[in-house]
Every structure is written in C-alpha cells, then in structure tokens.
C-alpha cells in the first residue's frame, strides 16, 4: 500500500497484506487512510456511515487527526462504482463498503487491502465471502438480512383481513429479490395473494406506487436502495390511499412506512466499526472474522403515519 500509515504491514497467508500492529493513535505517527464507498444517498445507508465514523472516533480514530476518510457516493448509479473503487484502492489502508454493489466493486479491485462491508443482505450469494463463518480473502462485515417472516407477521397482525399484499422493489437489486421471494412464501402460507411490482429507478416509483395501491390491501417494501431513496414519494402516495406499508428497515419506516421490526442501520454501522477497530488496532485478519448479523432488532412504529391511517399505535406489537 502506498499510503503513509500509522502501523506496520504484515503478510498473512496467501501473500495477502493486512493492517497489523496498530495501537492507540498518536500525534507523532502518520495518518491511516480509510476509503468509504456508498451506492446511494438515503437514510439507511447514511446512518450506517454515521454510526461507523462516530464509533471510530469514540475509539480514538478521528477524521482529520489520525485518520483521513475519503468518502465516495455513486448517487445510485452503479456505473460510477468502478472508477470510484479504483480511486479509493490507490490510496486507502482500509476500505468500507456500504451496500452490496459497493462491496462487489471494491472486492473486484483489490485482494490485498482489508475491506469491511455493511448493508449487504447475503454476502455469500453476492460472491463476497466463502461463508459467513469463514469469509476468506481480505473481506468481512455485517449483514442487513431482515427478519422477513417477522415483518410479514407484523403486517398480518395489523391487517388480518388483507387478501392481497403488494411487494414493491427494484428487480435489479439481488438483495431485494431475495427478500421479496421470502415475503411471497410467507404470504402464501398465510393464504394471502402476493402481487409483485418492480421499479428500475427512482423515476418509476411514483407511477408504480400509484398503481399498486389500487390493487392491494397493504404493501411490503424490503430493504432496497431505490425504494429507500424514494420513501418520501411512497409516503405521499400511501397517505392519500390510506395504505398500510411495512418496510424492511427502521429508517424507511420513519419516512413513509407504518411500522417495521427491523434493523437500525446506525447501530449496524457501529457494529461494523468494531470490526474495523479490531483490524486497525490488533491486526486482525478480516478473512477469518465471521460476518456478523445485526446484534439487535427494533420494533418501530411511525406514530404520525398511524394517525393518518386511523390505526391505534398501541396495537402494533411483535409476539
């Protein structure tokens, strides 16, 4: 690695280079370069980044003092990821990918620099790791696999008379498709018809949302970058139609959903930062650090939306 860093470099198996020998940062040593790549700008991913940076700072790794963070955001355009990855790999000592496409882009560019990821639903299916227990290579992180079954059960508890439930997602996001399939299976078991409708970009969301609310009794939106960036639009549509929306993440429910039992992305970012600290401070090899699931899940009720829909917030519970 070309950057000036406050650590020594150790070769750890198969010729891979990993950060080693970091101690608590000191003012007389050189700065560690951390590259962050994010697929899009929306609440969930932004909060994951916030949790990551703040937890590093609390551990003594402060941007502008003993670390330097280079943050790149593709603004939802995957064609930007390759050039951004190339830029970050040239000068980073540690890489942090927020979302599956961002993680894949960085993993394609380097097999040496340690990579941490978050907001990746299925890192095995995405080809990022060999297994959750033993990732292999130079990469590990945290998964945002949502408790889809619990979320659909929450929807059913709120709308027990629902006959048709819409599932809205971007068909090009493999993570979203995985969750949509899981949701469809749970709905089928409950005797509810699942109606899938997909978008290809944020430009499609309003039209598709206005169409689906006419066909269903409630909507499920998995963790999906395109929909997450469009939750204000979803809110506008479902408030008018008085449609219950259960989301895959707390951040999405805060904006335009009624409720969820899901992941707090800021906490997920904090969890990933603890992995980063282990690499920076103790020279841990990411390839042998298990991928972690969210340490805790949160029942969140959007009280404003509950009032709009005429639903008593106190009846919204998880068994």
PDB file of C-alpha atoms in Angstrom:
ATOM      1  CA  UNK A   1       0.000   0.000   0.000  1.00  0.00           C
ATOM      2  CA  UNK A   2       1.280   3.413  -0.962  1.00  0.00           C
ATOM      3  CA  UNK A   3      -0.212   5.497   1.822  1.00  0.00           C
ATOM      4  CA  UNK A   4       1.603   6.776   4.854  1.00  0.00           C
ATOM      5  CA  UNK A   5       0.111   4.825   7.719  1.00  0.00           C
ATOM      6  CA  UNK A   6       0.459   4.532  11.468  1.00  0.00           C
ATOM      7  CA  UNK A   7       1.053   0.816  11.529  1.00  0.00           C
ATOM      8  CA  UNK A   8       3.289  -1.885  10.160  1.00  0.00           C
ATOM      9  CA  UNK A   9       2.237  -4.178   7.352  1.00  0.00           C
ATOM     10  CA  UNK A  10       2.210  -7.929   7.876  1.00  0.00           C
ATOM     11  CA  UNK A  11       1.840 -10.676   5.300  1.00  0.00           C
ATOM     12  CA  UNK A  12      -0.961 -13.005   6.434  1.00  0.00           C
ATOM     13  CA  UNK A  13      -1.342 -16.164   4.417  1.00  0.00           C
ATOM     14  CA  UNK A  14      -1.535 -16.482   0.644  1.00  0.00           C
ATOM     15  CA  UNK A  15       0.507 -13.319   0.289  1.00  0.00           C
ATOM     16  CA  UNK A  16      -2.358 -11.066   1.380  1.00  0.00           C
ATOM     17  CA  UNK A  17      -1.456  -7.794   3.079  1.00  0.00           C
ATOM     18  CA  UNK A  18      -3.343  -6.702   6.147  1.00  0.00           C
ATOM     19  CA  UNK A  19      -3.027  -3.873   8.611  1.00  0.00           C
ATOM     20  CA  UNK A  20      -1.056  -5.006  11.623  1.00  0.00           C
ATOM     21  CA  UNK A  21       0.361  -3.681  14.827  1.00  0.00           C
ATOM     22  CA  UNK A  22      -1.885  -0.619  15.244  1.00  0.00           C
ATOM     23  CA  UNK A  23      -2.040   0.869  18.683  1.00  0.00           C
ATOM     24  CA  UNK A  24      -3.989   3.763  20.040  1.00  0.00           C
ATOM     25  CA  UNK A  25      -3.351   6.595  17.552  1.00  0.00           C
ATOM     26  CA  UNK A  26      -0.596   9.054  18.456  1.00  0.00           C
ATOM     27  CA  UNK A  27       0.090  12.521  17.160  1.00  0.00           C
ATOM     28  CA  UNK A  28       3.648  11.647  16.081  1.00  0.00           C
ATOM     29  CA  UNK A  29       2.712   8.888  13.661  1.00  0.00           C
ATOM     30  CA  UNK A  30       1.340   9.011  10.162  1.00  0.00           C
ATOM     31  CA  UNK A  31      -2.292   9.031   9.139  1.00  0.00           C
ATOM     32  CA  UNK A  32      -4.342   5.959   8.269  1.00  0.00           C
ATOM     33  CA  UNK A  33      -6.338   6.367   5.062  1.00  0.00           C
ATOM     34  CA  UNK A  34      -9.883   4.960   5.123  1.00  0.00           C
ATOM     35  CA  UNK A  35     -11.893   4.820   1.917  1.00  0.00           C
ATOM     36  CA  UNK A  36     -15.682   4.663   2.089  1.00  0.00           C
ATOM     37  CA  UNK A  37     -17.789   3.712  -0.933  1.00  0.00           C
ATOM     38  CA  UNK A  38     -21.576   4.077  -0.797  1.00  0.00           C
ATOM     39  CA  UNK A  39     -24.022   3.180  -3.568  1.00  0.00           C
ATOM     40  CA  UNK A  40     -26.596   5.903  -2.928  1.00  0.00           C
ATOM     41  CA  UNK A  41     -27.609   8.674  -0.586  1.00  0.00           C
ATOM     42  CA  UNK A  42     -30.532   7.737   1.646  1.00  0.00           C
ATOM     43  CA  UNK A  43     -31.312   7.466   5.337  1.00  0.00           C
ATOM     44  CA  UNK A  44     -30.391   3.842   5.993  1.00  0.00           C
ATOM     45  CA  UNK A  45     -27.002   3.939   4.281  1.00  0.00           C
ATOM     46  CA  UNK A  46     -26.206   7.424   5.555  1.00  0.00           C
ATOM     47  CA  UNK A  47     -26.934   6.285   9.106  1.00  0.00           C
ATOM     48  CA  UNK A  48     -24.723   3.215   8.681  1.00  0.00           C
ATOM     49  CA  UNK A  49     -21.883   5.519   7.646  1.00  0.00           C
ATOM     50  CA  UNK A  50     -22.610   7.857  10.551  1.00  0.00           C
ATOM     51  CA  UNK A  51     -22.528   5.013  13.069  1.00  0.00           C
ATOM     52  CA  UNK A  52     -19.264   3.725  11.612  1.00  0.00           C
ATOM     53  CA  UNK A  53     -17.454   7.072  11.703  1.00  0.00           C
ATOM     54  CA  UNK A  54     -18.723   8.061  15.154  1.00  0.00           C
ATOM     55  CA  UNK A  55     -17.722   4.718  16.671  1.00  0.00           C
ATOM     56  CA  UNK A  56     -14.245   5.002  15.191  1.00  0.00           C
ATOM     57  CA  UNK A  57     -13.979   8.486  16.680  1.00  0.00           C
ATOM     58  CA  UNK A  58     -15.080   7.237  20.096  1.00  0.00           C
ATOM     59  CA  UNK A  59     -12.262   4.679  19.912  1.00  0.00           C
ATOM     60  CA  UNK A  60      -9.710   7.385  19.139  1.00  0.00           C
ATOM     61  CA  UNK A  61      -9.695   7.223  15.333  1.00  0.00           C
ATOM     62  CA  UNK A  62     -10.697  10.754  14.414  1.00  0.00           C
ATOM     63  CA  UNK A  63     -11.076  12.026  10.869  1.00  0.00           C
ATOM     64  CA  UNK A  64      -8.694  14.913  10.241  1.00  0.00           C
ATOM     65  CA  UNK A  65      -6.441  13.970  13.142  1.00  0.00           C
ATOM     66  CA  UNK A  66      -5.077  10.436  12.912  1.00  0.00           C
ATOM     67  CA  UNK A  67      -7.217   9.055  10.117  1.00  0.00           C
ATOM     68  CA  UNK A  68      -8.306  10.558   6.834  1.00  0.00           C
ATOM     69  CA  UNK A  69     -11.616   9.470   5.342  1.00  0.00           C
ATOM     70  CA  UNK A  70     -12.225   9.632   1.601  1.00  0.00           C
ATOM     71  CA  UNK A  71     -15.973   9.271   1.064  1.00  0.00           C
ATOM     72  CA  UNK A  72     -17.306   8.423  -2.399  1.00  0.00           C
ATOM     73  CA  UNK A  73     -21.018   8.165  -3.222  1.00  0.00           C
ATOM     74  CA  UNK A  74     -22.237   6.738  -6.545  1.00  0.00           C
ATOM     75  CA  UNK A  75     -25.583   8.557  -6.200  1.00  0.00           C
ATOM     76  CA  UNK A  76     -27.471   5.440  -7.229  1.00  0.00           C
ATOM     77  CA  UNK A  77     -25.559   4.999 -10.487  1.00  0.00           C
ATOM     78  CA  UNK A  78     -23.690   1.685 -10.471  1.00  0.00           C
ATOM     79  CA  UNK A  79     -21.630   2.770 -13.478  1.00  0.00           C
ATOM     80  CA  UNK A  80     -19.798   5.165 -11.129  1.00  0.00           C
ATOM     81  CA  UNK A  81     -18.614   2.415  -8.807  1.00  0.00           C
ATOM     82  CA  UNK A  82     -15.645   1.137 -10.806  1.00  0.00           C
ATOM     83  CA  UNK A  83     -13.892   4.484 -11.158  1.00  0.00           C
ATOM     84  CA  UNK A  84     -14.599   5.342  -7.529  1.00  0.00           C
ATOM     85  CA  UNK A  85     -13.248   1.964  -6.404  1.00  0.00           C
ATOM     86  CA  UNK A  86     -10.091   2.426  -8.462  1.00  0.00           C
ATOM     87  CA  UNK A  87      -9.535   5.812  -6.847  1.00  0.00           C
ATOM     88  CA  UNK A  88     -10.026   4.525  -3.310  1.00  0.00           C
ATOM     89  CA  UNK A  89      -7.859   1.442  -3.760  1.00  0.00           C
ATOM     90  CA  UNK A  90      -4.901   3.569  -4.867  1.00  0.00           C
ATOM     91  CA  UNK A  91      -4.601   5.324  -1.523  1.00  0.00           C
ATOM     92  CA  UNK A  92      -6.536   3.500   1.192  1.00  0.00           C
ATOM     93  CA  UNK A  93      -5.287   1.352   4.050  1.00  0.00           C
ATOM     94  CA  UNK A  94      -8.792   0.164   4.963  1.00  0.00           C
ATOM     95  CA  UNK A  95     -11.943   0.134   2.833  1.00  0.00           C
ATOM     96  CA  UNK A  96     -15.557   0.346   3.964  1.00  0.00           C
ATOM     97  CA  UNK A  97     -18.317  -0.580   1.507  1.00  0.00           C
ATOM     98  CA  UNK A  98     -21.920   0.384   2.167  1.00  0.00           C
ATOM     99  CA  UNK A  99     -24.274  -1.851   0.120  1.00  0.00           C
ATOM    100  CA  UNK A 100     -23.762  -4.967  -1.976  1.00  0.00           C
ATOM    101  CA  UNK A 101     -22.829  -3.196  -5.258  1.00  0.00           C
ATOM    102  CA  UNK A 102     -20.258  -1.065  -3.441  1.00  0.00           C
ATOM    103  CA  UNK A 103     -18.744  -4.122  -1.757  1.00  0.00           C
ATOM    104  CA  UNK A 104     -18.591  -6.025  -5.039  1.00  0.00           C
ATOM    105  CA  UNK A 105     -16.905  -3.103  -6.766  1.00  0.00           C
ATOM    106  CA  UNK A 106     -14.195  -2.814  -4.113  1.00  0.00           C
ATOM    107  CA  UNK A 107     -13.691  -6.580  -3.923  1.00  0.00           C
ATOM    108  CA  UNK A 108     -13.113  -6.642  -7.675  1.00  0.00           C
ATOM    109  CA  UNK A 109     -10.379  -4.018  -7.374  1.00  0.00           C
ATOM    110  CA  UNK A 110      -8.242  -5.415  -4.548  1.00  0.00           C
ATOM    111  CA  UNK A 111      -7.462  -8.717  -2.902  1.00  0.00           C
ATOM    112  CA  UNK A 112      -4.965  -7.122  -0.516  1.00  0.00           C
ATOM    113  CA  UNK A 113      -6.436  -4.105   1.260  1.00  0.00           C
ATOM    114  CA  UNK A 114      -8.814  -5.074   4.090  1.00  0.00           C
ATOM    115  CA  UNK A 115     -12.456  -4.498   3.146  1.00  0.00           C
ATOM    116  CA  UNK A 116     -15.385  -4.223   5.529  1.00  0.00           C
ATOM    117  CA  UNK A 117     -18.955  -4.100   4.278  1.00  0.00           C
ATOM    118  CA  UNK A 118     -22.362  -3.317   5.702  1.00  0.00           C
ATOM    119  CA  UNK A 119     -25.919  -3.224   4.332  1.00  0.00           C
ATOM    120  CA  UNK A 120     -25.232  -6.449   2.423  1.00  0.00           C
ATOM    121  CA  UNK A 121     -28.113  -8.892   2.723  1.00  0.00           C
ATOM    122  CA  UNK A 122     -26.491 -12.107   1.500  1.00  0.00           C
ATOM    123  CA  UNK A 123     -22.707 -11.787   1.138  1.00  0.00           C
ATOM    124  CA  UNK A 124     -22.343 -15.442   0.144  1.00  0.00           C
ATOM    125  CA  UNK A 125     -24.846 -15.174  -2.703  1.00  0.00           C
ATOM    126  CA  UNK A 126     -23.210 -11.886  -3.721  1.00  0.00           C
ATOM    127  CA  UNK A 127     -19.890 -13.692  -4.134  1.00  0.00           C
ATOM    128  CA  UNK A 128     -18.164 -11.610  -1.488  1.00  0.00           C
ATOM    129  CA  UNK A 129     -17.307 -14.350   1.016  1.00  0.00           C
ATOM    130  CA  UNK A 130     -16.893 -18.112   1.046  1.00  0.00           C
ATOM    131  CA  UNK A 131     -19.123 -18.473   4.087  1.00  0.00           C
ATOM    132  CA  UNK A 132     -20.468 -16.358   6.926  1.00  0.00           C
ATOM    133  CA  UNK A 133     -18.280 -18.145   9.466  1.00  0.00           C
ATOM    134  CA  UNK A 134     -15.063 -18.138   7.427  1.00  0.00           C
ATOM    135  CA  UNK A 135     -15.225 -15.345   4.827  1.00  0.00           C
ATOM    136  CA  UNK A 136     -11.750 -15.936   3.399  1.00  0.00           C
ATOM    137  CA  UNK A 137      -9.722 -13.419   1.446  1.00  0.00           C
ATOM    138  CA  UNK A 138      -9.496  -9.827   2.609  1.00  0.00           C
ATOM    139  CA  UNK A 139     -13.140  -9.116   3.390  1.00  0.00           C
ATOM    140  CA  UNK A 140     -15.799  -9.375   6.099  1.00  0.00           C
ATOM    141  CA  UNK A 141     -18.510  -7.171   7.548  1.00  0.00           C
ATOM    142  CA  UNK A 142     -22.109  -7.038   8.708  1.00  0.00           C
ATOM    143  CA  UNK A 143     -25.264  -8.277   7.004  1.00  0.00           C
ATOM    144  CA  UNK A 144     -28.578  -6.449   6.965  1.00  0.00           C
ATOM    145  CA  UNK A 145     -30.620  -9.591   6.342  1.00  0.00           C
ATOM    146  CA  UNK A 146     -34.070  -8.553   7.530  1.00  0.00           C
ATOM    147  CA  UNK A 147     -36.381 -10.792   9.565  1.00  0.00           C
ATOM    148  CA  UNK A 148     -38.809 -11.019   6.645  1.00  0.00           C
ATOM    149  CA  UNK A 149     -41.079 -13.607   8.268  1.00  0.00           C
ATOM    150  CA  UNK A 150     -41.497 -11.466  11.383  1.00  0.00           C
ATOM    151  CA  UNK A 151     -42.165  -8.404   9.247  1.00  0.00           C
ATOM    152  CA  UNK A 152     -44.910 -10.144   7.270  1.00  0.00           C
ATOM    153  CA  UNK A 153     -46.398 -11.460  10.511  1.00  0.00           C
ATOM    154  CA  UNK A 154     -46.429  -7.871  11.768  1.00  0.00           C
ATOM    155  CA  UNK A 155     -48.276  -6.808   8.628  1.00  0.00           C
ATOM    156  CA  UNK A 156     -50.791  -9.624   9.124  1.00  0.00           C
ATOM    157  CA  UNK A 157     -51.345  -8.640  12.759  1.00  0.00           C
ATOM    158  CA  UNK A 158     -52.169  -5.099  11.660  1.00  0.00           C
ATOM    159  CA  UNK A 159     -54.254  -6.120   8.609  1.00  0.00           C
ATOM    160  CA  UNK A 160     -55.646  -9.596   9.388  1.00  0.00           C
ATOM    161  CA  UNK A 161     -58.342  -9.146   6.749  1.00  0.00           C
ATOM    162  CA  UNK A 162     -55.840  -8.473   3.950  1.00  0.00           C
ATOM    163  CA  UNK A 163     -56.460 -10.571   0.857  1.00  0.00           C
ATOM    164  CA  UNK A 164     -53.782  -9.070  -1.390  1.00  0.00           C
ATOM    165  CA  UNK A 165     -50.418  -7.661  -0.360  1.00  0.00           C
ATOM    166  CA  UNK A 166     -48.120  -5.813  -2.725  1.00  0.00           C
ATOM    167  CA  UNK A 167     -44.369  -6.335  -2.724  1.00  0.00           C
ATOM    168  CA  UNK A 168     -42.539  -3.366  -4.185  1.00  0.00           C
ATOM    169  CA  UNK A 169     -38.822  -3.432  -5.039  1.00  0.00           C
ATOM    170  CA  UNK A 170     -36.134  -2.873  -7.666  1.00  0.00           C
ATOM    171  CA  UNK A 171     -35.778  -6.064  -9.700  1.00  0.00           C
ATOM    172  CA  UNK A 172     -32.091  -5.383 -10.404  1.00  0.00           C
ATOM    173  CA  UNK A 173     -31.181  -5.491  -6.716  1.00  0.00           C
ATOM    174  CA  UNK A 174     -30.492  -9.125  -5.868  1.00  0.00           C
ATOM    175  CA  UNK A 175     -30.871  -8.477  -2.147  1.00  0.00           C
ATOM    176  CA  UNK A 176     -34.354  -7.113  -2.713  1.00  0.00           C
ATOM    177  CA  UNK A 177     -35.369 -10.044  -4.898  1.00  0.00           C
ATOM    178  CA  UNK A 178     -34.224 -12.469  -2.211  1.00  0.00           C
ATOM    179  CA  UNK A 179     -36.370 -10.752   0.411  1.00  0.00           C
ATOM    180  CA  UNK A 180     -39.315 -10.467  -1.971  1.00  0.00           C
ATOM    181  CA  UNK A 181     -39.228 -14.221  -2.543  1.00  0.00           C
ATOM    182  CA  UNK A 182     -39.148 -14.842   1.196  1.00  0.00           C
ATOM    183  CA  UNK A 183     -42.069 -12.476   1.744  1.00  0.00           C
ATOM    184  CA  UNK A 184     -44.063 -14.121  -1.027  1.00  0.00           C
ATOM    185  CA  UNK A 185     -43.564 -17.546   0.580  1.00  0.00           C
ATOM    186  CA  UNK A 186     -44.752 -16.318   3.983  1.00  0.00           C
ATOM    187  CA  UNK A 187     -47.783 -14.597   2.457  1.00  0.00           C
ATOM    188  CA  UNK A 188     -48.675 -17.770   0.568  1.00  0.00           C
ATOM    189  CA  UNK A 189     -48.530 -19.749   3.815  1.00  0.00           C
ATOM    190  CA  UNK A 190     -50.949 -17.226   5.326  1.00  0.00           C
ATOM    191  CA  UNK A 191     -53.328 -17.629   2.393  1.00  0.00           C
ATOM    192  CA  UNK A 192     -52.674 -14.115   1.112  1.00  0.00           C
ATOM    193  CA  UNK A 193     -52.075 -13.333  -2.550  1.00  0.00           C
ATOM    194  CA  UNK A 194     -48.767 -11.596  -3.194  1.00  0.00           C
ATOM    195  CA  UNK A 195     -48.682  -9.060  -6.004  1.00  0.00           C
ATOM    196  CA  UNK A 196     -45.142  -8.131  -7.026  1.00  0.00           C
ATOM    197  CA  UNK A 197     -44.410  -4.858  -8.774  1.00  0.00           C
ATOM    198  CA  UNK A 198     -40.921  -3.661  -9.582  1.00  0.00           C
ATOM    199  CA  UNK A 199     -39.140  -0.444 -10.462  1.00  0.00           C
ATOM    200  CA  UNK A 200     -35.881   0.155 -12.290  1.00  0.00           C
ATOM    201  CA  UNK A 201     -35.075   3.604 -10.918  1.00  0.00           C
ATOM    202  CA  UNK A 202     -36.414   6.296  -8.623  1.00  0.00           C
ATOM    203  CA  UNK A 203     -38.153   7.810 -11.654  1.00  0.00           C
ATOM    204  CA  UNK A 204     -40.564   4.849 -11.727  1.00  0.00           C
ATOM    205  CA  UNK A 205     -41.557   4.862  -8.090  1.00  0.00           C
ATOM    206  CA  UNK A 206     -44.492   7.263  -8.048  1.00  0.00           C
ATOM    207  CA  UNK A 207     -46.227   5.713 -11.052  1.00  0.00           C
ATOM    208  CA  UNK A 208     -45.741   2.154  -9.807  1.00  0.00           C
ATOM    209  CA  UNK A 209     -46.792   3.060  -6.267  1.00  0.00           C
ATOM    210  CA  UNK A 210     -49.950   4.753  -7.520  1.00  0.00           C
ATOM    211  CA  UNK A 211     -50.746   1.617  -9.498  1.00  0.00           C
ATOM    212  CA  UNK A 212     -50.113  -0.917  -6.755  1.00  0.00           C
ATOM    213  CA  UNK A 213     -52.169   0.830  -4.056  1.00  0.00           C
ATOM    214  CA  UNK A 214     -55.240   0.354  -6.258  1.00  0.00           C
ATOM    215  CA  UNK A 215     -54.713  -3.413  -6.293  1.00  0.00           C
ATOM    216  CA  UNK A 216     -53.754  -4.368  -2.741  1.00  0.00           C
ATOM    217  CA  UNK A 217     -54.756  -4.075   0.905  1.00  0.00           C
ATOM    218  CA  UNK A 218     -51.227  -3.447   2.188  1.00  0.00           C
ATOM    219  CA  UNK A 219     -47.659  -3.189   0.892  1.00  0.00           C
ATOM    220  CA  UNK A 220     -44.347  -4.728   1.923  1.00  0.00           C
ATOM    221  CA  UNK A 221     -41.123  -2.966   0.907  1.00  0.00           C
ATOM    222  CA  UNK A 222     -37.896  -4.902   1.602  1.00  0.00           C
ATOM    223  CA  UNK A 223     -34.565  -3.215   2.217  1.00  0.00           C
ATOM    224  CA  UNK A 224     -33.990  -1.763  -1.244  1.00  0.00           C
ATOM    225  CA  UNK A 225     -31.757   1.162  -2.173  1.00  0.00           C
ATOM    226  CA  UNK A 226     -34.057   2.535  -4.869  1.00  0.00           C
ATOM    227  CA  UNK A 227     -37.145   2.452  -2.676  1.00  0.00           C
ATOM    228  CA  UNK A 228     -35.228   3.773   0.321  1.00  0.00           C
ATOM    229  CA  UNK A 229     -34.249   6.815  -1.728  1.00  0.00           C
ATOM    230  CA  UNK A 230     -37.919   7.275  -2.655  1.00  0.00           C
ATOM    231  CA  UNK A 231     -39.707   6.856   0.668  1.00  0.00           C
ATOM    232  CA  UNK A 232     -40.909  10.454   0.654  1.00  0.00           C
ATOM    233  CA  UNK A 233     -42.708   9.653  -2.613  1.00  0.00           C
ATOM    234  CA  UNK A 234     -44.121   6.452  -1.124  1.00  0.00           C
ATOM    235  CA  UNK A 235     -45.378   8.447   1.854  1.00  0.00           C
ATOM    236  CA  UNK A 236     -47.199  10.888  -0.398  1.00  0.00           C
ATOM    237  CA  UNK A 237     -48.945   8.081  -2.290  1.00  0.00           C
ATOM    238  CA  UNK A 238     -49.925   5.863   0.652  1.00  0.00           C
ATOM    239  CA  UNK A 239     -51.161   8.722   2.817  1.00  0.00           C
ATOM    240  CA  UNK A 240     -53.584   9.594   0.045  1.00  0.00           C
ATOM    241  CA  UNK A 241     -54.713   5.989  -0.449  1.00  0.00           C
ATOM    242  CA  UNK A 242     -54.617   5.136   3.283  1.00  0.00           C
ATOM    243  CA  UNK A 243     -52.499   2.045   2.590  1.00  0.00           C
ATOM    244  CA  UNK A 244     -50.515   0.244   5.287  1.00  0.00           C
ATOM    245  CA  UNK A 245     -46.818  -0.122   4.414  1.00  0.00           C
ATOM    246  CA  UNK A 246     -44.432  -2.377   6.320  1.00  0.00           C
ATOM    247  CA  UNK A 247     -40.789  -1.741   5.488  1.00  0.00           C
ATOM    248  CA  UNK A 248     -37.606  -3.746   5.759  1.00  0.00           C
ATOM    249  CA  UNK A 249     -35.738  -1.102   7.748  1.00  0.00           C
ATOM    250  CA  UNK A 250     -36.431   1.305  10.569  1.00  0.00           C
ATOM    251  CA  UNK A 251     -35.054   4.195   8.520  1.00  0.00           C
ATOM    252  CA  UNK A 252     -37.595   3.613   5.736  1.00  0.00           C
ATOM    253  CA  UNK A 253     -40.480   3.289   8.182  1.00  0.00           C
ATOM    254  CA  UNK A 254     -39.520   6.589   9.762  1.00  0.00           C
ATOM    255  CA  UNK A 255     -40.129   8.336   6.460  1.00  0.00           C
ATOM    256  CA  UNK A 256     -43.009   6.608   4.729  1.00  0.00           C
ATOM    257  CA  UNK A 257     -43.968   3.342   6.381  1.00  0.00           C
ATOM    258  CA  UNK A 258     -46.327   2.488   9.202  1.00  0.00           C
ATOM    259  CA  UNK A 259     -44.063   0.098  11.074  1.00  0.00           C
ATOM    260  CA  UNK A 260     -41.330  -2.492  10.953  1.00  0.00           C
ATOM    261  CA  UNK A 261     -39.461  -4.952  13.069  1.00  0.00           C
ATOM    262  CA  UNK A 262     -36.065  -4.455  11.618  1.00  0.00           C
ATOM    263  CA  UNK A 263     -32.564  -3.138  11.562  1.00  0.00           C
ATOM    264  CA  UNK A 264     -31.323   0.159  12.903  1.00  0.00           C
ATOM    265  CA  UNK A 265     -28.624   0.986  10.354  1.00  0.00           C
ATOM    266  CA  UNK A 266     -26.778   3.379  12.605  1.00  0.00           C
ATOM    267  CA  UNK A 267     -26.282   0.537  15.074  1.00  0.00           C
ATOM    268  CA  UNK A 268     -25.239  -1.747  12.223  1.00  0.00           C
ATOM    269  CA  UNK A 269     -22.594   0.795  11.241  1.00  0.00           C
ATOM    270  CA  UNK A 270     -21.417   0.913  14.843  1.00  0.00           C
ATOM    271  CA  UNK A 271     -21.123  -2.865  14.837  1.00  0.00           C
ATOM    272  CA  UNK A 272     -19.031  -2.772  11.656  1.00  0.00           C
ATOM    273  CA  UNK A 273     -16.774  -0.142  13.186  1.00  0.00           C
ATOM    274  CA  UNK A 274     -15.928  -2.540  15.999  1.00  0.00           C
ATOM    275  CA  UNK A 275     -14.645  -4.951  13.353  1.00  0.00           C
ATOM    276  CA  UNK A 276     -12.595  -2.116  11.864  1.00  0.00           C
ATOM    277  CA  UNK A 277     -11.093  -1.326  15.254  1.00  0.00           C
ATOM    278  CA  UNK A 278     -10.031  -4.948  15.608  1.00  0.00           C
ATOM    279  CA  UNK A 279      -8.240  -4.746  12.271  1.00  0.00           C
ATOM    280  CA  UNK A 280      -6.648  -1.348  12.895  1.00  0.00           C
ATOM    281  CA  UNK A 281      -5.644  -1.866  16.491  1.00  0.00           C
ATOM    282  CA  UNK A 282      -4.962  -5.585  16.714  1.00  0.00           C
ATOM    283  CA  UNK A 283      -4.016  -6.507  13.168  1.00  0.00           C
ATOM    284  CA  UNK A 284      -6.905  -8.941  12.849  1.00  0.00           C
ATOM    285  CA  UNK A 285      -7.275 -10.718   9.522  1.00  0.00           C
ATOM    286  CA  UNK A 286     -10.709  -9.911   8.016  1.00  0.00           C
ATOM    287  CA  UNK A 287     -10.757 -13.233   6.203  1.00  0.00           C
ATOM    288  CA  UNK A 288     -11.114 -15.109   9.489  1.00  0.00           C
ATOM    289  CA  UNK A 289     -13.546 -12.697  11.154  1.00  0.00           C
ATOM    290  CA  UNK A 290     -17.100 -14.078  10.802  1.00  0.00           C
ATOM    291  CA  UNK A 291     -19.680 -11.964   9.029  1.00  0.00           C
ATOM    292  CA  UNK A 292     -21.981 -10.601  11.720  1.00  0.00           C
ATOM    293  CA  UNK A 293     -25.747 -10.239  11.636  1.00  0.00           C
ATOM    294  CA  UNK A 294     -27.443  -7.265  13.303  1.00  0.00           C
ATOM    295  CA  UNK A 295     -26.899  -7.616  17.046  1.00  0.00           C
ATOM    296  CA  UNK A 296     -30.363  -6.296  17.792  1.00  0.00           C
ATOM    297  CA  UNK A 297     -33.637  -5.642  16.009  1.00  0.00           C
ATOM    298  CA  UNK A 298     -36.077  -2.830  16.709  1.00  0.00           C
ATOM    299  CA  UNK A 299     -39.865  -2.620  16.641  1.00  0.00           C
ATOM    300  CA  UNK A 300     -40.589   0.814  15.234  1.00  0.00           C
ATOM    301  CA  UNK A 301     -43.998   2.434  14.806  1.00  0.00           C
ATOM    302  CA  UNK A 302     -44.406   5.644  12.820  1.00  0.00           C
ATOM    303  CA  UNK A 303     -46.946   7.373  15.048  1.00  0.00           C
ATOM    304  CA  UNK A 304     -47.642  10.106  12.507  1.00  0.00           C
ATOM    305  CA  UNK A 305     -48.497   7.523   9.858  1.00  0.00           C
ATOM    306  CA  UNK A 306     -50.604   5.531  12.326  1.00  0.00           C
ATOM    307  CA  UNK A 307     -52.671   8.641  12.978  1.00  0.00           C
ATOM    308  CA  UNK A 308     -53.102   9.315   9.247  1.00  0.00           C
ATOM    309  CA  UNK A 309     -54.272   5.725   8.718  1.00  0.00           C
ATOM    310  CA  UNK A 310     -56.529   5.747  11.767  1.00  0.00           C
ATOM    311  CA  UNK A 311     -54.669   2.861  13.407  1.00  0.00           C
ATOM    312  CA  UNK A 312     -54.087   2.659  17.150  1.00  0.00           C
ATOM    313  CA  UNK A 313     -50.313   2.574  17.550  1.00  0.00           C
ATOM    314  CA  UNK A 314     -50.639   0.559  20.754  1.00  0.00           C
ATOM    315  CA  UNK A 315     -51.980  -2.497  18.911  1.00  0.00           C
ATOM    316  CA  UNK A 316     -48.828  -2.772  16.808  1.00  0.00           C
ATOM    317  CA  UNK A 317     -46.771  -5.430  18.544  1.00  0.00           C
ATOM    318  CA  UNK A 318     -44.430  -8.337  17.862  1.00  0.00           C
ATOM    319  CA  UNK A 319     -45.111 -11.689  19.515  1.00  0.00           C
TER     320      UNK A 319
END
